[in-house]
Amino acid sequence: MDHLTTETFDANARAALANPQLRGALRNATSLFGARRLQAAQSLDNWEALRSQARAIKDETLLHLDQYLEEFAANAEKAGAQIHWARDADEANGIVCRLAGERGARLVVKSKSMVTEEIHLNAALEAVGVAALETDLGEYIIQLAGETPSHIIAPAIHKTKGQIAELFTEKLGIAPTDDIDRLTSAARQVLREKFAAADMGISGVNFGVAETGTILILENEGNIRLTTSLPKTHVAVMGIEKIIPGFADLEVFLKLLPRSGTGQHLTAYQSLITGTKRGADQEGPDELHIVLLDNGRSKMLAHRITRQSLACIRCGACLNACPVYQQIGGHAYGSVYPGPIGAVITPQLFGLAKAAQLPYASSLCGACREVCPVKIDIPELLLYLRAEITEGSRSDRQQPILAGHGVERVTFKLWAAVMTRPRWYEWCGRTFRVLQRILIRGGKIGKVAGLLARVAPPLAAWTGVRDLRPIEASTFREQWRNSKSSS
């Protein structure tokens, strides 16, 4: 698979649109997740109240994040965990690689973790001679395929059963089959052997409780239990925004996250880990290391609008609801964080210069805002980032690659002039009604090409994938004047 980047989003999206198998898989999966989420949400009569409560908890935490981080670190250390602070991806990778090296680790097993994907931890480990094996089934499939996840909670959402069967036959050497039980059994056999041989387990974190120093990790497969308990050393990599104040707050988020993500009332496993095991006869690792990662998050705290990005609990509901993601999938975004939330998080984490196209990857329909369990106003964030790109108020901004940027500015000035002058508006309407006759085919304006496409690129882009309805023979004002004169 070719390496896709945020800078090439437009080309990535066009390639995805030309892949009917991909679009079919996405349509089936996102529709299923969306229906399950709706049904699960309707099982609670206080769903909207829970969303408001969750947002209030997140707002309070983010406003005083420094205090809650210090409280979490102190309580985690009291329970036996070791806390490491990482300002960026290089520091975080350095910490994990050092821990692996000091323990002579040659094989680490990993549970599903978006933040370790964000910092490219696997590549860093492999560079120092440590093999990193993904143990979540979806992540394992993606690793075998040499790809990156295309969804926050379902990494292999873009793959069909047939593609997975071919992959397992090629990589695992099993007999060709499309039987799901046999495929999962083959993966289970390989992974269990690796669990037993692993020197270290690495996980992400869903929530960190400041009050107790506890970390919570949710899953459905049981691989996280094995990752965090069988190896002698457990390393948890955690974004600083994952903190919540108290243990009681988990009740709110445990009602929202599973329902929003997979449509479940509760995930199959909830691992609450507070420090290391207390005795030799107990389960758990001898060492627990928690890496608290910033990597651009503290910058997002500075502004009221961007701060809400950090309230995200990584449920993936906005992806399933987004009409853009439904058509192109996650790889087109060129980022570990795809979809609407990725379109706002990625530019803030990695710079507007690298991801200037992503805030425009939205129709601003608001579907993402409606399904977000913590009420993040993603359209507001998208518009804010678009303004930042256009006005260039960010210090790290370079000139964005926007085709026809000067033409766009002139076009909008002309549009404003016409829209504020009624006579100009009427004249332009009459003129276009005459000119459109050469474009109308079968009662509609089809694909615009040739000279007109070069003169009016937006019109060509619009009609390239959809029909345009012709302007009516008479405007509302003309019809109104005629009706008044006839009466």
Short mmCIF file of C-alpha atoms in Angstrom, two decimals:
data_model
loop_
_atom_site.label_atom_id
_atom_site.label_comp_id
_atom_site.label_asym_id
_atom_site.label_seq_id
_atom_site.Cartn_x
_atom_site.Cartn_y
_atom_site.Cartn_z
CA MET A 1 0.00 0.00 0.00
CA ASP A 2 1.39 3.41 -0.96
CA HIS A 3 2.11 5.80 1.90
CA LEU A 4 -0.62 8.41 1.99
CA THR A 5 -0.10 11.78 3.65
CA THR A 6 -2.25 14.66 4.80
CA GLU A 7 -0.74 16.88 2.11
CA THR A 8 -2.19 14.66 -0.63
CA PHE A 9 -5.72 14.39 0.78
CA ASP A 10 -7.41 15.57 -2.41
CA ALA A 11 -5.68 12.93 -4.54
CA ASN A 12 -6.19 10.30 -1.83
CA ALA A 13 -9.92 11.01 -1.74
CA ARG A 14 -10.26 10.78 -5.53
CA ALA A 15 -8.51 7.41 -5.51
CA ALA A 16 -10.80 6.14 -2.76
CA LEU A 17 -13.89 7.27 -4.64
CA ALA A 18 -12.76 5.18 -7.60
CA ASN A 19 -12.63 2.02 -5.46
CA PRO A 20 -16.11 0.43 -5.39
CA GLN A 21 -15.03 -2.44 -3.12
CA LEU A 22 -13.77 0.00 -0.50
CA ARG A 23 -16.92 2.10 -0.66
CA GLY A 24 -19.11 -0.97 -0.35
CA ALA A 25 -17.27 -2.18 2.74
CA LEU A 26 -17.45 1.29 4.30
CA ARG A 27 -21.15 1.66 3.56
CA ASN A 28 -22.01 -1.65 5.19
CA ALA A 29 -19.85 -1.11 8.27
CA THR A 30 -20.73 2.52 9.01
CA SER A 31 -24.44 1.86 8.51
CA LEU A 32 -24.27 -1.05 10.95
CA PHE A 33 -22.38 0.95 13.57
CA GLY A 34 -24.75 3.89 13.17
CA ALA A 35 -27.87 1.75 13.62
CA ARG A 36 -26.41 0.02 16.67
CA ARG A 37 -25.44 3.32 18.24
CA LEU A 38 -28.92 4.76 17.79
CA GLN A 39 -30.57 1.70 19.30
CA ALA A 40 -28.18 1.66 22.26
CA ALA A 41 -28.63 5.38 22.91
CA GLN A 42 -32.40 4.98 22.92
CA SER A 43 -32.09 2.41 25.72
CA LEU A 44 -31.31 5.30 28.10
CA ASP A 45 -33.96 7.89 28.87
CA ASN A 46 -31.31 10.39 30.07
CA TRP A 47 -28.98 10.17 27.08
CA GLU A 48 -28.84 13.91 26.44
CA ALA A 49 -28.32 14.64 30.13
CA LEU A 50 -25.40 12.21 30.18
CA ARG A 51 -23.84 13.91 27.15
CA SER A 52 -24.10 17.28 28.89
CA GLN A 53 -22.67 15.85 32.10
CA ALA A 54 -19.74 14.26 30.29
CA ARG A 55 -18.95 17.54 28.54
CA ALA A 56 -19.09 19.41 31.86
CA ILE A 57 -16.66 16.90 33.40
CA LYS A 58 -14.27 17.26 30.49
CA ASP A 59 -14.49 21.07 30.54
CA GLU A 60 -13.72 21.17 34.25
CA THR A 61 -10.80 18.78 33.84
CA LEU A 62 -9.26 20.63 30.90
CA LEU A 63 -9.53 23.99 32.65
CA HIS A 64 -7.50 22.62 35.56
CA LEU A 65 -5.55 19.92 33.75
CA ASP A 66 -2.24 20.71 35.45
CA GLN A 67 -3.75 20.08 38.88
CA TYR A 68 -5.45 16.84 37.90
CA LEU A 69 -2.31 15.54 36.18
CA GLU A 70 -0.26 16.14 39.32
CA GLU A 71 -2.93 14.43 41.44
CA PHE A 72 -3.05 11.45 39.09
CA ALA A 73 0.74 11.10 39.01
CA ALA A 74 1.03 11.27 42.80
CA ASN A 75 -1.69 8.67 43.41
CA ALA A 76 -0.40 6.34 40.69
CA GLU A 77 3.08 6.42 42.18
CA LYS A 78 1.68 5.70 45.64
CA ALA A 79 0.11 2.57 44.18
CA GLY A 80 3.43 1.41 42.74
CA ALA A 81 3.37 2.79 39.19
CA GLN A 82 6.23 4.77 37.71
CA ILE A 83 5.32 7.99 35.88
CA HIS A 84 7.21 9.30 32.85
CA TRP A 85 6.53 12.68 31.19
CA ALA A 86 6.99 13.05 27.44
CA ARG A 87 6.81 16.40 25.67
CA ASP A 88 6.65 14.91 22.19
CA ALA A 89 6.73 11.69 20.18
CA ASP A 90 10.52 11.42 20.24
CA GLU A 91 10.64 11.62 24.02
CA ALA A 92 7.83 9.09 24.42
CA ASN A 93 9.45 6.64 22.00
CA GLY A 94 12.77 7.15 23.72
CA ILE A 95 11.28 6.29 27.10
CA VAL A 96 9.62 3.10 25.88
CA CYS A 97 12.69 1.98 23.93
CA ARG A 98 14.90 2.63 26.96
CA LEU A 99 12.60 0.59 29.20
CA ALA A 100 12.66 -2.25 26.68
CA GLY A 101 16.44 -2.11 26.35
CA GLU A 102 17.08 -2.08 30.10
CA ARG A 103 15.01 -5.24 30.45
CA GLY A 104 16.53 -7.00 27.48
CA ALA A 105 13.16 -7.16 25.73
CA ARG A 106 13.11 -8.61 22.23
CA LEU A 107 9.36 -9.08 21.82
CA VAL A 108 6.58 -6.78 23.03
CA VAL A 109 2.86 -7.41 22.65
CA LYS A 110 0.61 -4.40 22.13
CA SER A 111 -3.05 -3.78 22.63
CA LYS A 112 -4.96 -1.39 20.39
CA SER A 113 -3.74 2.15 20.99
CA MET A 114 -4.30 5.24 18.86
CA VAL A 115 -1.68 7.23 20.74
CA THR A 116 1.09 4.71 20.00
CA GLU A 117 0.04 4.88 16.34
CA GLU A 118 0.27 8.67 16.61
CA ILE A 119 3.91 8.56 17.74
CA HIS A 120 4.86 5.63 15.44
CA LEU A 121 6.04 3.55 18.38
CA ASN A 122 6.25 0.28 16.44
CA ALA A 123 8.79 1.73 14.02
CA ALA A 124 10.83 3.15 16.90
CA LEU A 125 10.93 -0.23 18.65
CA GLU A 126 11.88 -2.07 15.48
CA ALA A 127 14.72 0.42 14.92
CA VAL A 128 16.33 -0.74 18.18
CA GLY A 129 15.76 -4.43 17.50
CA VAL A 130 12.52 -4.98 19.40
CA ALA A 131 9.65 -6.74 17.61
CA ALA A 132 6.23 -5.19 18.33
CA LEU A 133 3.19 -7.38 17.73
CA GLU A 134 -0.35 -6.00 17.60
CA THR A 135 -2.78 -8.30 19.45
CA ASP A 136 -6.14 -6.67 18.71
CA LEU A 137 -7.54 -8.73 15.83
CA GLY A 138 -8.23 -5.69 13.65
CA GLU A 139 -4.81 -4.21 14.36
CA TYR A 140 -3.18 -7.61 13.75
CA ILE A 141 -4.85 -7.81 10.33
CA ILE A 142 -3.64 -4.32 9.48
CA GLN A 143 -0.11 -5.14 10.66
CA LEU A 144 -0.01 -8.26 8.49
CA ALA A 145 -1.17 -6.18 5.53
CA GLY A 146 1.47 -3.52 6.14
CA GLU A 147 -1.20 -0.83 6.42
CA THR A 148 -2.37 1.72 8.96
CA PRO A 149 -5.77 1.73 10.75
CA SER A 150 -8.62 3.35 8.84
CA HIS A 151 -11.04 3.75 11.76
CA ILE A 152 -10.64 4.70 15.41
CA ILE A 153 -12.37 1.61 16.83
CA ALA A 154 -12.41 -0.74 13.82
CA PRO A 155 -8.94 -0.61 12.24
CA ALA A 156 -9.80 -3.03 9.41
CA ILE A 157 -13.23 -1.62 8.62
CA HIS A 158 -12.21 -1.10 4.99
CA LYS A 159 -11.41 -4.77 4.38
CA THR A 160 -13.85 -7.45 3.25
CA LYS A 161 -13.94 -10.99 4.60
CA GLY A 162 -12.50 -12.25 1.33
CA GLN A 163 -9.52 -9.89 1.53
CA ILE A 164 -8.78 -10.98 5.09
CA ALA A 165 -9.01 -14.64 4.09
CA GLU A 166 -6.48 -14.10 1.28
CA LEU A 167 -4.18 -12.22 3.66
CA PHE A 168 -4.23 -15.03 6.25
CA THR A 169 -3.55 -17.63 3.58
CA GLU A 170 -0.55 -15.66 2.37
CA LYS A 171 0.90 -14.59 5.73
CA LEU A 172 -0.09 -17.42 8.09
CA GLY A 173 0.03 -20.29 5.64
CA ILE A 174 -3.45 -21.59 6.39
CA ALA A 175 -5.64 -23.34 3.85
CA PRO A 176 -7.89 -20.96 1.88
CA THR A 177 -11.16 -20.39 3.74
CA ASP A 178 -13.71 -17.65 4.30
CA ASP A 179 -15.06 -19.23 7.50
CA ILE A 180 -14.85 -16.55 10.21
CA ASP A 181 -14.34 -19.04 13.04
CA ARG A 182 -11.41 -20.67 11.28
CA LEU A 183 -9.83 -17.31 10.48
CA THR A 184 -10.08 -16.06 14.06
CA SER A 185 -8.85 -19.40 15.37
CA ALA A 186 -5.74 -19.13 13.20
CA ALA A 187 -4.99 -15.65 14.51
CA ARG A 188 -5.68 -16.73 18.11
CA GLN A 189 -3.21 -19.59 17.88
CA VAL A 190 -0.40 -17.32 16.70
CA LEU A 191 -1.14 -14.57 19.22
CA ARG A 192 -1.37 -16.83 22.27
CA GLU A 193 2.10 -18.18 21.60
CA LYS A 194 3.39 -14.61 21.44
CA PHE A 195 1.68 -13.63 24.69
CA ALA A 196 3.53 -16.41 26.50
CA ALA A 197 6.88 -15.38 25.01
CA ALA A 198 6.57 -11.60 25.32
CA ASP A 199 9.01 -9.63 27.48
CA MET A 200 6.84 -6.52 27.76
CA GLY A 201 3.23 -5.46 27.24
CA ILE A 202 2.26 -2.04 25.87
CA SER A 203 -1.22 -0.55 25.99
CA GLY A 204 -3.06 2.70 25.59
CA VAL A 205 -5.44 4.19 28.15
CA ASN A 206 -9.11 5.13 27.83
CA PHE A 207 -9.33 7.06 31.10
CA GLY A 208 -6.97 7.97 33.93
CA VAL A 209 -8.61 8.68 37.29
CA ALA A 210 -6.86 11.47 39.19
CA GLU A 211 -8.50 10.56 42.50
CA THR A 212 -6.97 7.08 42.66
CA GLY A 213 -4.21 6.94 40.04
CA THR A 214 -6.17 4.23 38.24
CA ILE A 215 -6.12 3.63 34.49
CA LEU A 216 -9.09 2.11 32.66
CA ILE A 217 -8.78 0.20 29.40
CA LEU A 218 -11.85 -1.06 27.51
CA GLU A 219 -11.95 -3.97 25.06
CA ASN A 220 -14.00 -6.85 23.68
CA GLU A 221 -11.43 -9.53 22.87
CA GLY A 222 -9.51 -10.19 26.09
CA ASN A 223 -6.15 -9.41 24.50
CA ILE A 224 -5.63 -6.38 26.73
CA ARG A 225 -5.97 -8.53 29.85
CA LEU A 226 -3.20 -10.75 28.52
CA THR A 227 -1.06 -7.82 27.37
CA THR A 228 -1.20 -6.11 30.76
CA SER A 229 -0.92 -9.14 33.02
CA LEU A 230 1.26 -11.86 31.46
CA PRO A 231 4.50 -9.91 30.73
CA LYS A 232 6.46 -8.80 33.77
CA THR A 233 6.49 -5.19 32.59
CA HIS A 234 3.45 -3.18 31.48
CA VAL A 235 3.93 0.19 29.77
CA ALA A 236 0.80 2.34 29.31
CA VAL A 237 1.09 5.29 26.92
CA MET A 238 -1.52 7.93 27.70
CA GLY A 239 -2.38 11.33 26.25
CA ILE A 240 -2.60 13.97 28.98
CA GLU A 241 -6.23 14.71 28.01
CA LYS A 242 -7.37 11.26 29.18
CA ILE A 243 -7.56 12.38 32.81
CA ILE A 244 -10.90 12.63 34.62
CA PRO A 245 -11.25 13.87 38.22
CA GLY A 246 -12.96 11.08 40.16
CA PHE A 247 -13.78 7.40 40.11
CA ALA A 248 -17.50 8.18 40.12
CA ASP A 249 -17.10 10.02 36.81
CA LEU A 250 -16.45 6.71 35.10
CA GLU A 251 -20.12 5.84 35.45
CA VAL A 252 -21.02 8.60 33.01
CA PHE A 253 -18.40 7.72 30.41
CA LEU A 254 -18.99 3.97 30.63
CA LYS A 255 -22.58 4.59 29.57
CA LEU A 256 -21.57 6.82 26.67
CA LEU A 257 -18.41 5.35 25.14
CA PRO A 258 -19.51 1.74 24.40
CA ARG A 259 -22.91 2.85 23.10
CA SER A 260 -21.37 5.52 20.86
CA GLY A 261 -18.53 3.33 19.63
CA THR A 262 -19.90 -0.15 18.99
CA GLY A 263 -23.53 0.10 20.03
CA GLN A 264 -22.90 -2.01 23.14
CA HIS A 265 -24.31 -1.24 26.56
CA LEU A 266 -20.89 -2.17 27.94
CA THR A 267 -17.73 -3.65 26.48
CA ALA A 268 -16.90 -7.26 27.29
CA TYR A 269 -13.86 -6.34 29.38
CA GLN A 270 -13.09 -3.32 31.57
CA SER A 271 -9.58 -3.43 33.01
CA LEU A 272 -9.12 -1.13 36.00
CA ILE A 273 -5.43 -1.06 36.87
CA THR A 274 -4.15 0.67 39.99
CA GLY A 275 -0.42 0.17 40.41
CA THR A 276 1.36 -3.19 40.36
CA LYS A 277 0.38 -6.51 41.89
CA ARG A 278 0.64 -6.58 45.67
CA GLY A 279 1.97 -10.10 46.07
CA ALA A 280 3.62 -12.96 44.17
CA ASP A 281 0.39 -14.97 44.16
CA GLN A 282 -1.61 -12.16 42.51
CA GLU A 283 -2.09 -11.45 38.80
CA GLY A 284 -0.51 -8.51 37.06
CA PRO A 285 2.91 -7.17 36.10
CA ASP A 286 5.84 -6.62 38.41
CA GLU A 287 6.28 -3.14 36.93
CA LEU A 288 3.80 -0.58 35.65
CA HIS A 289 5.12 2.41 33.73
CA ILE A 290 2.73 5.17 32.63
CA VAL A 291 3.98 7.54 29.93
CA LEU A 292 2.06 10.83 29.98
CA LEU A 293 2.27 12.35 26.48
CA ASP A 294 1.79 15.97 25.47
CA ASN A 295 2.83 16.04 21.78
CA GLY A 296 1.00 19.29 21.01
CA ARG A 297 -1.95 18.85 23.34
CA SER A 298 -0.99 21.66 25.71
CA LYS A 299 -1.11 24.13 22.80
CA MET A 300 -4.71 23.13 22.15
CA LEU A 301 -5.61 24.10 25.73
CA ALA A 302 -4.86 27.77 25.14
CA HIS A 303 -8.00 28.67 23.16
CA ARG A 304 -11.63 28.07 24.11
CA ILE A 305 -12.56 26.66 20.72
CA THR A 306 -9.57 24.37 20.19
CA ARG A 307 -9.67 23.16 23.81
CA GLN A 308 -12.84 21.19 23.16
CA SER A 309 -10.88 18.95 20.76
CA LEU A 310 -9.27 17.39 23.83
CA ALA A 311 -12.66 16.29 25.16
CA CYS A 312 -12.75 13.52 22.53
CA ILE A 313 -13.06 10.01 24.01
CA ARG A 314 -12.17 8.24 20.73
CA CYS A 315 -15.51 6.51 20.18
CA GLY A 316 -15.54 6.90 16.38
CA ALA A 317 -19.23 7.88 16.22
CA CYS A 318 -18.47 10.98 14.16
CA LEU A 319 -16.73 8.84 11.51
CA ASN A 320 -19.74 6.58 11.11
CA ALA A 321 -22.07 9.57 10.73
CA CYS A 322 -19.88 11.60 8.36
CA PRO A 323 -20.93 11.52 4.67
CA VAL A 324 -17.34 12.24 3.63
CA TYR A 325 -15.79 9.41 5.66
CA GLN A 326 -18.53 7.04 4.50
CA GLN A 327 -17.35 7.52 0.91
CA ILE A 328 -13.55 7.65 1.22
CA GLY A 329 -12.63 5.85 4.46
CA GLY A 330 -9.79 6.63 6.82
CA HIS A 331 -6.63 6.15 4.75
CA ALA A 332 -7.45 9.13 2.53
CA TYR A 333 -6.88 11.47 5.48
CA GLY A 334 -3.23 10.40 5.67
CA SER A 335 -3.39 10.51 9.47
CA VAL A 336 -3.88 8.07 12.32
CA TYR A 337 -6.92 10.19 13.24
CA PRO A 338 -9.39 10.13 10.31
CA GLY A 339 -12.89 11.47 9.86
CA PRO A 340 -14.31 14.68 11.32
CA ILE A 341 -12.39 14.51 14.60
CA GLY A 342 -9.21 13.76 12.66
CA ALA A 343 -9.81 16.76 10.44
CA VAL A 344 -9.60 19.00 13.51
CA ILE A 345 -7.08 17.12 15.67
CA THR A 346 -4.46 16.37 13.00
CA PRO A 347 -3.83 20.02 11.95
CA GLN A 348 -3.48 21.00 15.61
CA LEU A 349 -1.12 18.17 16.52
CA PHE A 350 1.08 18.22 13.44
CA GLY A 351 0.69 21.76 12.09
CA LEU A 352 -1.62 23.53 9.68
CA ALA A 353 1.08 23.61 7.02
CA LYS A 354 1.08 19.82 6.82
CA ALA A 355 -2.68 19.33 7.04
CA ALA A 356 -4.17 22.42 5.41
CA GLN A 357 -6.59 20.35 3.30
CA LEU A 358 -8.20 18.42 6.14
CA PRO A 359 -10.42 21.16 7.65
CA TYR A 360 -12.04 21.43 4.21
CA ALA A 361 -12.88 17.70 4.14
CA SER A 362 -16.38 18.34 5.40
CA SER A 363 -19.75 19.48 4.18
CA LEU A 364 -20.41 21.13 7.58
CA CYS A 365 -23.68 19.20 7.79
CA GLY A 366 -23.33 18.87 11.57
CA ALA A 367 -23.97 15.10 11.75
CA CYS A 368 -20.73 14.68 13.70
CA ARG A 369 -21.84 17.21 16.30
CA GLU A 370 -25.19 15.49 16.74
CA VAL A 371 -23.69 12.07 17.53
CA CYS A 372 -20.68 13.15 19.60
CA PRO A 373 -21.17 11.80 23.15
CA VAL A 374 -19.33 14.77 24.66
CA LYS A 375 -20.93 17.41 22.44
CA ILE A 376 -17.80 18.60 20.64
CA ASP A 377 -18.80 21.26 18.12
CA ILE A 378 -16.72 19.91 15.25
CA PRO A 379 -18.20 22.28 12.61
CA GLU A 380 -17.16 25.22 14.79
CA LEU A 381 -13.65 23.80 15.01
CA LEU A 382 -13.49 23.23 11.26
CA LEU A 383 -14.52 26.81 10.55
CA TYR A 384 -12.02 28.11 13.09
CA LEU A 385 -9.19 26.18 11.46
CA ARG A 386 -10.28 27.28 7.98
CA ALA A 387 -10.09 30.86 9.18
CA GLU A 388 -6.63 30.21 10.62
CA ILE A 389 -5.48 28.84 7.27
CA THR A 390 -6.98 31.72 5.31
CA GLU A 391 -5.85 34.53 7.62
CA GLY A 392 -2.52 32.94 8.52
CA SER A 393 -2.59 33.81 12.21
CA ARG A 394 -0.72 30.67 13.30
CA SER A 395 3.00 31.12 13.80
CA ASP A 396 3.79 27.76 12.20
CA ARG A 397 1.72 28.44 9.10
CA GLN A 398 3.21 28.36 5.63
CA GLN A 399 1.35 29.44 2.52
CA PRO A 400 -1.33 26.76 2.09
CA ILE A 401 -1.59 24.96 -1.22
CA LEU A 402 -5.05 26.09 -2.27
CA ALA A 403 -5.65 26.07 -6.00
CA GLY A 404 -6.61 29.48 -7.29
CA HIS A 405 -6.27 31.22 -3.90
CA GLY A 406 -6.09 34.68 -5.51
CA VAL A 407 -8.91 33.86 -7.91
CA GLU A 408 -10.99 32.68 -4.97
CA ARG A 409 -10.53 36.00 -3.19
CA VAL A 410 -11.55 38.00 -6.27
CA THR A 411 -14.52 35.70 -6.89
CA PHE A 412 -15.91 36.26 -3.41
CA LYS A 413 -15.47 40.01 -3.74
CA LEU A 414 -17.47 39.94 -6.98
CA TRP A 415 -20.09 37.70 -5.35
CA ALA A 416 -20.43 40.18 -2.45
CA ALA A 417 -20.79 43.08 -4.87
CA VAL A 418 -23.54 41.32 -6.82
CA MET A 419 -25.42 40.11 -3.73
CA THR A 420 -25.56 43.62 -2.25
CA ARG A 421 -26.87 45.24 -5.44
CA PRO A 422 -30.37 44.04 -6.45
CA ARG A 423 -30.15 45.31 -10.03
CA TRP A 424 -26.78 43.59 -10.60
CA TYR A 425 -28.23 40.43 -9.09
CA GLU A 426 -31.23 40.45 -11.43
CA TRP A 427 -29.05 41.19 -14.47
CA CYS A 428 -26.67 38.32 -13.63
CA GLY A 429 -29.63 35.98 -13.14
CA ARG A 430 -31.13 36.85 -16.53
CA THR A 431 -27.72 36.52 -18.22
CA PHE A 432 -27.02 33.09 -16.76
CA ARG A 433 -30.51 31.85 -17.65
CA VAL A 434 -29.67 32.57 -21.27
CA LEU A 435 -26.14 31.13 -21.17
CA GLN A 436 -27.17 27.94 -19.39
CA ARG A 437 -29.16 26.80 -22.44
CA ILE A 438 -25.98 25.57 -24.11
CA LEU A 439 -25.24 23.36 -21.06
CA ILE A 440 -28.67 21.83 -20.40
CA ARG A 441 -29.02 18.19 -21.45
CA GLY A 442 -32.17 16.29 -20.55
CA GLY A 443 -33.43 19.00 -18.26
CA LYS A 444 -30.21 19.29 -16.21
CA ILE A 445 -26.70 20.66 -16.41
CA GLY A 446 -24.27 17.78 -16.74
CA LYS A 447 -20.49 17.67 -16.65
CA VAL A 448 -18.88 20.97 -17.63
CA ALA A 449 -15.70 20.58 -19.69
CA GLY A 450 -13.51 22.39 -22.18
CA LEU A 451 -12.99 26.14 -22.11
CA LEU A 452 -15.78 26.76 -19.61
CA ALA A 453 -14.18 24.30 -17.19
CA ARG A 454 -10.96 26.30 -17.34
CA VAL A 455 -12.79 29.58 -16.89
CA ALA A 456 -14.98 28.33 -14.02
CA PRO A 457 -13.14 25.51 -12.17
CA PRO A 458 -15.68 25.36 -9.28
CA LEU A 459 -18.51 24.73 -11.75
CA ALA A 460 -16.48 21.97 -13.42
CA ALA A 461 -15.64 20.40 -10.06
CA TRP A 462 -19.28 20.44 -8.97
CA THR A 463 -20.69 18.97 -12.18
CA GLY A 464 -17.88 16.44 -12.41
CA VAL A 465 -19.60 14.25 -9.80
CA ARG A 466 -23.18 15.55 -9.68
CA ASP A 467 -25.82 17.18 -11.86
CA LEU A 468 -26.74 20.83 -11.47
CA ARG A 469 -30.33 21.91 -11.62
CA PRO A 470 -30.93 24.73 -14.12
CA ILE A 471 -32.06 28.14 -12.95
CA GLU A 472 -35.82 28.50 -13.29
CA ALA A 473 -37.27 30.47 -16.19
CA SER A 474 -38.28 33.29 -13.85
CA THR A 475 -37.12 34.38 -10.42
CA PHE A 476 -39.29 34.66 -7.33
CA ARG A 477 -39.29 38.45 -7.63
CA GLU A 478 -40.43 38.30 -11.26
CA GLN A 479 -43.20 35.86 -10.38
CA TRP A 480 -44.23 38.09 -7.47
CA ARG A 481 -44.41 41.19 -9.69
CA ASN A 482 -46.42 39.31 -12.29
CA SER A 483 -48.88 38.03 -9.70
CA LYS A 484 -49.33 41.55 -8.26
CA SER A 485 -49.88 43.06 -11.71
CA SER A 486 -52.41 40.39 -12.70
CA SER A 487 -54.37 40.94 -9.51
#
